[in-house]
Coordinates of C-alpha atoms in Angstrom, one line a residue:
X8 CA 0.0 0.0 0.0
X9 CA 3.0 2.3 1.1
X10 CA 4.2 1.6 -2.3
X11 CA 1.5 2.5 -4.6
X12 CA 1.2 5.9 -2.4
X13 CA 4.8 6.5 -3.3
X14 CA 4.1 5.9 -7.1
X15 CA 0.6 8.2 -7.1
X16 CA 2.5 10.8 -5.4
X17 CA 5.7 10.6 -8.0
X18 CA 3.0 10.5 -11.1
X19 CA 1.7 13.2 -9.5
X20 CA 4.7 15.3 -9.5
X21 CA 5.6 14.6 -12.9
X22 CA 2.5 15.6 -14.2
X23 CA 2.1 19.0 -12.3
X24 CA 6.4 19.2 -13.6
X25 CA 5.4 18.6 -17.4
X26 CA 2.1 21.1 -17.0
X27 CA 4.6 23.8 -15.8
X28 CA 7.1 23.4 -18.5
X29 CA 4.3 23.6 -21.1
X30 CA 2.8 26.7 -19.0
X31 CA 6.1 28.5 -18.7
X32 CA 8.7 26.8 -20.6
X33 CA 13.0 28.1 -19.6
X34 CA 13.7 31.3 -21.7
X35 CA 17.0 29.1 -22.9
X36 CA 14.3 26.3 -24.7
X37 CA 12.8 29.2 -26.4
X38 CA 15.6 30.8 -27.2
X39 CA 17.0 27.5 -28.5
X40 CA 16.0 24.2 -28.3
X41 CA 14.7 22.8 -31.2
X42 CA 12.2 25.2 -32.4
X43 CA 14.9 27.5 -33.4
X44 CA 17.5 25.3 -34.9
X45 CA 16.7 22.0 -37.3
X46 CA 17.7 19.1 -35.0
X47 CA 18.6 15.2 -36.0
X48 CA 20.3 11.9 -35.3
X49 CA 23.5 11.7 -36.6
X50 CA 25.1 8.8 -34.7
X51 CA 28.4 8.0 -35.5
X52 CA 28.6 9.4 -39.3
X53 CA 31.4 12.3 -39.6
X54 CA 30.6 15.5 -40.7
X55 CA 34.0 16.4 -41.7
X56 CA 35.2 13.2 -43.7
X57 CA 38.9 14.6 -44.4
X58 CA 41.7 16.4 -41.8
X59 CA 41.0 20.0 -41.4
X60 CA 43.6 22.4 -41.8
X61 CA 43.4 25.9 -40.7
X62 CA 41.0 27.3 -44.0
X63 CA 38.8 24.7 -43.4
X64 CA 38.7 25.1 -39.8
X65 CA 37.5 28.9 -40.3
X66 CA 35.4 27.7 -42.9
X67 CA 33.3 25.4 -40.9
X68 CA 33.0 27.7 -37.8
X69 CA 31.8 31.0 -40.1
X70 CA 29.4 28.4 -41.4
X71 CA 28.0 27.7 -37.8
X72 CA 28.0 31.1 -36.6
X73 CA 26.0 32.4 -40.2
X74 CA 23.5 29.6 -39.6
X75 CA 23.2 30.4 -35.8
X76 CA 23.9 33.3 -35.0
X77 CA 21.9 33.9 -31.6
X78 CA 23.9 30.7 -29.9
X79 CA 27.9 30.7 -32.0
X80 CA 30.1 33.2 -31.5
X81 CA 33.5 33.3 -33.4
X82 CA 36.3 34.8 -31.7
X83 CA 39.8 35.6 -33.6
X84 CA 42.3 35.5 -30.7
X85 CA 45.7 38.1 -31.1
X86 CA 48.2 37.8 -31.7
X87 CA 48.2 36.1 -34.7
X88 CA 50.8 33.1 -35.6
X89 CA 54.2 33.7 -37.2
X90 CA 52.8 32.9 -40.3
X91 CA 50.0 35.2 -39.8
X92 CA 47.1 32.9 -38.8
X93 CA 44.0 33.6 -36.3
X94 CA 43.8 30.9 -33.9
X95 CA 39.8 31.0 -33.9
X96 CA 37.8 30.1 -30.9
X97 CA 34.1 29.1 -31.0
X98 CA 31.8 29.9 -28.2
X99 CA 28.4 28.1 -28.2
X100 CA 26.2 29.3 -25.8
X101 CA 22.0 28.4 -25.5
X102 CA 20.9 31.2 -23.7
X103 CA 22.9 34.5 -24.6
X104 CA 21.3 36.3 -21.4
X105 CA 22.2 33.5 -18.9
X106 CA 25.5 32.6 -18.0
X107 CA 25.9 28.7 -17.2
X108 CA 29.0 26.6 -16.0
X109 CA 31.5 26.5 -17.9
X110 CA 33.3 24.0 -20.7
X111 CA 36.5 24.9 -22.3
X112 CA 38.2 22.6 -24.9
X113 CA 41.8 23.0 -26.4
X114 CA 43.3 20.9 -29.3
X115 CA 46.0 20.6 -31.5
X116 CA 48.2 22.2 -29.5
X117 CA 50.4 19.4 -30.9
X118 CA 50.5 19.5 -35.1
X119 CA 50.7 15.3 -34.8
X120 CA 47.0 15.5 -33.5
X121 CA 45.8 15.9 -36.6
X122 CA 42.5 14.7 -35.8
X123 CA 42.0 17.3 -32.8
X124 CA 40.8 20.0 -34.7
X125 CA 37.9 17.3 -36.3
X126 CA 36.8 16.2 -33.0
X127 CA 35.9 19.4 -31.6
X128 CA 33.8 20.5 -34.7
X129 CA 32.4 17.2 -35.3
X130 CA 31.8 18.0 -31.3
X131 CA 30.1 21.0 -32.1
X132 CA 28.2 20.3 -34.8
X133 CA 26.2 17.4 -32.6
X134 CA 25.7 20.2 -29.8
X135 CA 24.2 22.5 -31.9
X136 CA 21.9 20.0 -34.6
X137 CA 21.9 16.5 -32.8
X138 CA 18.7 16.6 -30.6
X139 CA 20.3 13.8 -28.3
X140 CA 23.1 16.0 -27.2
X141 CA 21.1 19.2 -27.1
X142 CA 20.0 18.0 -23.6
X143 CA 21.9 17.8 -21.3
X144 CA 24.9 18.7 -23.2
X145 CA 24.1 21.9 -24.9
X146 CA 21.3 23.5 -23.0
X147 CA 22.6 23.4 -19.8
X148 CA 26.4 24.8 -20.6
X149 CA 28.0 27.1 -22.2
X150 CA 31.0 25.7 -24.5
X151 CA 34.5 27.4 -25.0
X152 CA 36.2 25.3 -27.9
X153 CA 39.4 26.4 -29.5
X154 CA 39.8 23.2 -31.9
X155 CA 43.5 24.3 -33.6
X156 CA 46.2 26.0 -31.0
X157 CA 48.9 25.1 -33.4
X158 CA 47.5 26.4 -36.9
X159 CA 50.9 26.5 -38.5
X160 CA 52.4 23.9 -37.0
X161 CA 49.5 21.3 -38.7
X162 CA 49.9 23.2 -41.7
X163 CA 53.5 22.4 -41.9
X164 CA 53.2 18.4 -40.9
X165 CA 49.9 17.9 -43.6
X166 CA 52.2 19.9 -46.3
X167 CA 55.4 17.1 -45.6
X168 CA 53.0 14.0 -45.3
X169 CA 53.5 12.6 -48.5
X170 CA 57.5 13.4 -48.3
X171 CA 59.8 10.2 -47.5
X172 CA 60.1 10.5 -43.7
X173 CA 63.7 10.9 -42.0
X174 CA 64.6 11.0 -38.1
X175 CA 64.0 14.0 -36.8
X176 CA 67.6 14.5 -35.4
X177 CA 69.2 13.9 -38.7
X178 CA 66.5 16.2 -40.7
X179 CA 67.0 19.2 -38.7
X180 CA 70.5 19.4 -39.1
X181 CA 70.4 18.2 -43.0
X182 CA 68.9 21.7 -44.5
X183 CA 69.7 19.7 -47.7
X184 CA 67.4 17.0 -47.3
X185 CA 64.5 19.4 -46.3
X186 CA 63.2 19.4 -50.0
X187 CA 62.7 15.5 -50.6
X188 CA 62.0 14.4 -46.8
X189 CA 59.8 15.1 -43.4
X190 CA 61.0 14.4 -39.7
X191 CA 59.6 11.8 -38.7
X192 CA 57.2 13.9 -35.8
X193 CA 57.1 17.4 -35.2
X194 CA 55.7 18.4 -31.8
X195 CA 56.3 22.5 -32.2
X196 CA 55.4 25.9 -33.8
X197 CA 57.4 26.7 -37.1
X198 CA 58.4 30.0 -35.4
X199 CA 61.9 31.7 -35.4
X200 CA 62.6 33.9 -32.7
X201 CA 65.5 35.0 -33.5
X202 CA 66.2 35.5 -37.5
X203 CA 69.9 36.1 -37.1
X204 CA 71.0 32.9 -35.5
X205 CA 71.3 29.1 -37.2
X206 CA 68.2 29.4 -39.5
X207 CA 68.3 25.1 -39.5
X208 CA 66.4 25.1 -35.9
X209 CA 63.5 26.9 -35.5
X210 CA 60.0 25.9 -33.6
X211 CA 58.6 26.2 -30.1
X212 CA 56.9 23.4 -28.1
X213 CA 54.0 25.7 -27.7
X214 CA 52.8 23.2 -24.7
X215 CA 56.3 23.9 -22.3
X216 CA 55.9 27.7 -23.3
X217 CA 53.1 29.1 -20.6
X218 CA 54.3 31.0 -17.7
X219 CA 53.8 28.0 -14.5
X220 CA 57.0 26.3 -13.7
X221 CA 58.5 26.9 -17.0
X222 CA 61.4 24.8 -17.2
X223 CA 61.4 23.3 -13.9
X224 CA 61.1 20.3 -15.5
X225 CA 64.9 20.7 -16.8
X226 CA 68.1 21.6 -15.7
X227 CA 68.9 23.3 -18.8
X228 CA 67.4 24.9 -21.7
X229 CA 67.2 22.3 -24.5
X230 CA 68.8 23.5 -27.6
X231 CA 66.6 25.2 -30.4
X232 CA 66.4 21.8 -32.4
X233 CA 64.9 19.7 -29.5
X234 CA 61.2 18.7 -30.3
X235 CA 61.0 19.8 -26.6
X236 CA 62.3 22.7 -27.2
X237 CA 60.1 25.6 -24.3
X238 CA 60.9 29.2 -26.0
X239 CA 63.3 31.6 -25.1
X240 CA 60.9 32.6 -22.3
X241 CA 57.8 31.9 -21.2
X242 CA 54.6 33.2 -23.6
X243 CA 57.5 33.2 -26.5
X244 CA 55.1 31.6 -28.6
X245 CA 52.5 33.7 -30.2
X246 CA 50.4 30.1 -29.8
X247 CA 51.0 30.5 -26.4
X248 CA 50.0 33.7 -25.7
X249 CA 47.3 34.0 -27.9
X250 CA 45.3 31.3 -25.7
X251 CA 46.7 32.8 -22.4
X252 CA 45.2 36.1 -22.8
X253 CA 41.5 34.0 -24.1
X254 CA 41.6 31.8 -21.0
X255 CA 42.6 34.4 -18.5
X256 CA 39.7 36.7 -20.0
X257 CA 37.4 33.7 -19.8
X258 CA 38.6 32.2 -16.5
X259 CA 35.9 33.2 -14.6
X260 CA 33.1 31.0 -16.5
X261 CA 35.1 27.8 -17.1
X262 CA 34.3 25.3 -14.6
X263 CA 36.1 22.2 -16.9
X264 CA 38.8 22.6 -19.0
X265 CA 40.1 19.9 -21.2
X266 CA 43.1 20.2 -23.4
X267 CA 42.4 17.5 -26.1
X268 CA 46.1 16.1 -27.1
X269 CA 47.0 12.6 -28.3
X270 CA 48.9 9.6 -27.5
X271 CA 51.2 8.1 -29.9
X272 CA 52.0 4.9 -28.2
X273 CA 49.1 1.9 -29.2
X274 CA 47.7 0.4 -26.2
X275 CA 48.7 3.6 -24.2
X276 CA 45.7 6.1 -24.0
X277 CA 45.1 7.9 -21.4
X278 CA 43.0 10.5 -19.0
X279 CA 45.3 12.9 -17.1
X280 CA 45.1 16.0 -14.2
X281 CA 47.8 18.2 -13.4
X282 CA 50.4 18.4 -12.0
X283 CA 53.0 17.7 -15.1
X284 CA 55.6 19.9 -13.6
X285 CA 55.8 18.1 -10.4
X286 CA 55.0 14.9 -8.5
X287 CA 53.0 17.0 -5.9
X288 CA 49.4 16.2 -5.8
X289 CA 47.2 18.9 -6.0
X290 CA 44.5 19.7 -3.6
X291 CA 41.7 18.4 -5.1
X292 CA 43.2 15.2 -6.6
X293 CA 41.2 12.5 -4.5
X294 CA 37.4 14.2 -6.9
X295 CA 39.7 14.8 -10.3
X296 CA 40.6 10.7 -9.7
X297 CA 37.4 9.7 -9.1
X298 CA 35.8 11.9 -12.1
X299 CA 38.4 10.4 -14.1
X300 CA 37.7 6.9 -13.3
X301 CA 34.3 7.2 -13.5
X302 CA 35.1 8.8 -17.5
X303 CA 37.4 6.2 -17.5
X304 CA 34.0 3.6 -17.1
X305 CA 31.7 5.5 -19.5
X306 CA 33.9 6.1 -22.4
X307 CA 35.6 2.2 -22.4
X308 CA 37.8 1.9 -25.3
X309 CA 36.7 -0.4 -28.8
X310 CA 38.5 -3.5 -27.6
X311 CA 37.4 -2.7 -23.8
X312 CA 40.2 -1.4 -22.2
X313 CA 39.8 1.5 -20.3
X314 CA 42.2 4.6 -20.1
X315 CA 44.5 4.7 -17.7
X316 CA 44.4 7.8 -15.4
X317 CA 46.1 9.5 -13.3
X318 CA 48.3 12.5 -12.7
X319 CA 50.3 13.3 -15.3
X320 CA 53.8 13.4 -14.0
X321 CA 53.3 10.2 -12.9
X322 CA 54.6 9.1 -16.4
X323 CA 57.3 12.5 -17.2
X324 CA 57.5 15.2 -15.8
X325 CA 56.8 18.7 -18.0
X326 CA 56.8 21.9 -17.3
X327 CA 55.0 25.2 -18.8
X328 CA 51.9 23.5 -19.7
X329 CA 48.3 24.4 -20.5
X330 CA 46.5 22.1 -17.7
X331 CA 49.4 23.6 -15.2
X332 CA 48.7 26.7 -16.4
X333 CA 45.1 26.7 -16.1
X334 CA 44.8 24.8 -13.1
X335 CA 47.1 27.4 -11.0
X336 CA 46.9 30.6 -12.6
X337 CA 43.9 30.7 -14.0
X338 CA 42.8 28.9 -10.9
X339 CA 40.1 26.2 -12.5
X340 CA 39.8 23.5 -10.4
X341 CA 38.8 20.8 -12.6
X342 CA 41.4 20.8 -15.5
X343 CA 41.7 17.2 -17.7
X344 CA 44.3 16.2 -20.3
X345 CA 43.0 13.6 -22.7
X346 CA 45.2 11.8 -24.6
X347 CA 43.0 9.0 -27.8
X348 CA 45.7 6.9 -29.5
X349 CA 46.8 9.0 -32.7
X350 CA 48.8 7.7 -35.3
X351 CA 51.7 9.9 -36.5
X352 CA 51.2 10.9 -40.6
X353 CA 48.5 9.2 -40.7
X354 CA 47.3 7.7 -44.3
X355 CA 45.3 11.3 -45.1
X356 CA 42.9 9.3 -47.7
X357 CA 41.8 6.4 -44.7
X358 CA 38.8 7.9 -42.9
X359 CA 39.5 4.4 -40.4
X360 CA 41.9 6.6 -38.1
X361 CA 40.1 9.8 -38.2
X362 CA 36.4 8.5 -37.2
X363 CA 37.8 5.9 -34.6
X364 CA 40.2 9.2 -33.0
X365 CA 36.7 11.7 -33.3
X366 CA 34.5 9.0 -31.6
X367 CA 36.8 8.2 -29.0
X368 CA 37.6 12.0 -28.1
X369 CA 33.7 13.0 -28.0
X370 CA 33.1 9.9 -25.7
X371 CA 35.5 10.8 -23.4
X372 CA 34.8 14.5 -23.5
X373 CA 31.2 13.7 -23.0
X374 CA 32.0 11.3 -20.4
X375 CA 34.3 14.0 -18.1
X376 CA 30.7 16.1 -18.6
X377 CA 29.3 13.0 -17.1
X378 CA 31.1 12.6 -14.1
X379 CA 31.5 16.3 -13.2
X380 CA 27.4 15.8 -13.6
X381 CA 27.6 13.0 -11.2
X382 CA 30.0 14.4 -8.6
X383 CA 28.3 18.0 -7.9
X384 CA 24.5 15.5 -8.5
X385 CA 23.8 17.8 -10.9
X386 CA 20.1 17.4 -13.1
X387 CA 19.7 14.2 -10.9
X388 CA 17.0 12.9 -9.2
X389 CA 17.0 10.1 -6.5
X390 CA 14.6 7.4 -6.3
X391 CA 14.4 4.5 -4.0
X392 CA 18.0 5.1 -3.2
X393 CA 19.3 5.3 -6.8
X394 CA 20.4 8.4 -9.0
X395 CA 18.5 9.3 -11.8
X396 CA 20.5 11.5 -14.5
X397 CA 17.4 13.5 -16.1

C-alpha cells in the first residue's frame, strides 16, 4: 500500500512538472531548443570526412555562426601566428542572457593531433543540430572550444606528409634534405625567434611555453632543435600567448577545462590531471581521480580497455603547460588532459583513423561532462536510493 502511495505521489509530480514546463517553458528552450534550430540523429557518421587544416577550420566555424547566430560566436584571438594565422575560438552558448557553468576545450596544441581539430567540430556540430546532445549537453552549458592552437604547426606536418620521412635528429640538421623528406614527428610551432641565429632550428613546443613552472622540468634549456624545445621565455610563442590572454579573459566562467592532445603509443591512452611539472598532488586530486575513473568507465575503449588515469607526471615530468597553467593561474579547479591513440602521418585518404580518434575524443569528453554531472548531482534525481540522471 505504502508503495503504490509512493508511485501516485511521484506521477503526481511529474505531471504538475510537465504542466509547468508547457505553461512556462526556460527562456534558454525558447531561445534555442529545437524550435529555433533543425535538430537530427547523426550517430556516429562524420561531418567532416577529411583532416581539417586551418582554412577549413574557419570555414566550418563562419558556417555555424552564419546559420546560428543567436547561440555561436566566433572569436579571432591576437596575436596572430608567425605565419600570420588567427587561432579561432568558437563559443556556443544556449541562452545568450544567462551565464551557465562552464566547458573549455583546447586541441591541436600538438600538429601530430591531426584529428583534434575534427573532434571538436564534429563535437560542435552534434551540440548544436543532434537533438540527443542538445539536452543535457548543450542546454545546460556554455561551450568554449578552441579546436586548432597550433594552426601553422599542422599546416606544416599535412604539407610534408607525402614526403619520404627521415629521423627527426638527422632532418634538422640536414637543411639539404628538407626538399625531398619530413622528420619523422614534429611536436612544435614553425616559429623563429631570433632570424639572425642558425636558421636550421627553428619551432617552439607551444605546450612547455606558458608561464607555470616553465622549465622546472629541466636543468637546462634544450637547444633550439629539441622537439621539446620551451621558448626563449615563457609566452614566447604567439600560440601561447594567444590562448593565455583567451583563457585568462574567460577564467571566470570555465568550470572544466580539457586540453584534447593525443597519444602516440598503441595500447597507451590515457586521462590525465595536473600536476606535469611536479610529482606533488594537487589539492583536489582524491574528486579529479574519481571523475576520471568514473570517465574512465563511461567512455571504455573499442576493444574494452579503459584509459589509464592518473596525474600526469606520474609518467614524465613537463613543465609550462596548458593544464598547469590553467589549473594554477587561472585557478580552474577541474582541469583534464585527454590523450586518444593517434597515429603519427596518418594515411590522409583512410577515414579508419580519423572517425575511430573523433569518436573516442567526443566519448571521453562527454564522459568528463558526465562525471562532473555525477560528482556535484547535478540534473539528478533520487529514487528508492538510486540516482537518476534527467
Amino acid at each position: 500500500m505504502l508503495l503504490q502511495i509512493k508511485i501516485y505521489l511521484i506521477s503526481i509530480l511529474y505531471f504538475l512538472g510537465a504542466l509547468y514546463m508547457v505553461l512556462f517553458p526556460p527562456r534558454n528552450f525558447e531561445l534555442s531548443g529545437a524550435k529555433i534550430r533543425t535538430t537530427r540523429s547523426t550517430g556516429d557518421n562524420l561531418k567532416f570526412k577529411e583532416y581539417v587544416d586551418h582554412k577549413g577550420l574557419s570555414f566550418a566555424v563562419d558556417a555555424f555562426h552564419r546559420r546560428d547566430p543567436e547561440v555561436v560566436k566566433v572569436v579571432h584571438l591576437a596575436p596572430q601566428t608567425f605565419e600570420n594565422r588567427s587561432i579561432v575560438a568558437v563559443e556556443l552558448r544556449s541562452d545568450k542572457h544567462t551565464r551557465k557553468p562552464g566547458i573549455l576545450i583546447v586541441g591541436a596544441l600538438n600538429p601530430m593531433a591531426w584529428a583534434s581539430p575534427n573532434a571538436i567540430l564534429e563535437l560542435s556540430e552534434k551540440l548544436l543540430y543532434d537533438a540527443s546532445y542538445q539536452t543535457p549537453f548543450f542546454n545546460d552549458y556554455d561551450w568554449y572550444l578552441v579546436p586548432m592552437g597550433n594552426p601553422d604547426g599542422i599546416e606544416f606536418t599535412h604539407n610534408m606528409r607525402t614526403r619520404r620521412a627521415l629521423n627527426s635528429v638527422d632532418w634538422t640538421q640536414n637543411v639539404s634534405a628538407r626538399a625531398e623528406t619530413r622528420p619523422t614527428e614534429w611536436h612544435k610551432n614553425v616559429d623563429l625567434e631570433d632570424e639572425q641565429n642558425d636558421k636550421r632550428c627553428f619551432g617552439t613546443n607551444i605546450n612547455r611555453n606558458f608561464a607555470y613552472h616553465w622549465q622546472d622540468d629541466v636543468h637546462k634549456t634544450p637547444t633550439r632543435c629539441c622537439q621539446y624545445y620551451p621558448g626563449q621565455k615563457p609566452f614566447s610563442a604567439a600560440e601561447a600567448k594567444a590562448i593565455r590572454k583567451y583563457v585568462d579573459k574567460m577564467g571566470d566562467f570555465i568550470n572544466l577545462a580539457i586540453h584534447l592532445h593525443a597519444s602516440f603509443v598503441p595500447k597507451k591512452e590515457y586521462i590525465l590531471y595536473p600536476w606535469r611539472y611536479s610529482l606533488r598532488t594537487p589539492s583536489n586530486y582524491r574528486t579529479l581521480q574519481d571523475i576520471g575513473e568514473y570517465a574512465a568507465r563511461q567512455a571504455r575503449l573499442p576493444d574494452g580497455r579503459l584509459y589509464e588515469v592518473h596525474q600526469s607526471s606520474n609518467d614524465e615530468r613537463v613543465a609550462g603547460t596548458l593544464i598547469d597553467y590553467i589549473s594554477g593561474v587561472v585557478g580552474i579547479d577541474l582541469v583534464f588532459l585527454i590523450k586518444p591513440y593517434h597515429e603519427m602521418f596518418p594515411n590522409f585518404t583512410d577515414t579508419s583513423n580519423l572517425r575511430l580518434y573523433v569518436k573516442k575524443s567526443i566519448s571521453t569528453v562527454l564522459s568528463l561532462v558526465r562525471a562532473w554531472r555525477s560528482s556535484t548531482k547535478q540534473n539528478t534525481l533520487s529514487f528508492f536510493g538510486r540516482d537518476v540522471e534527467f
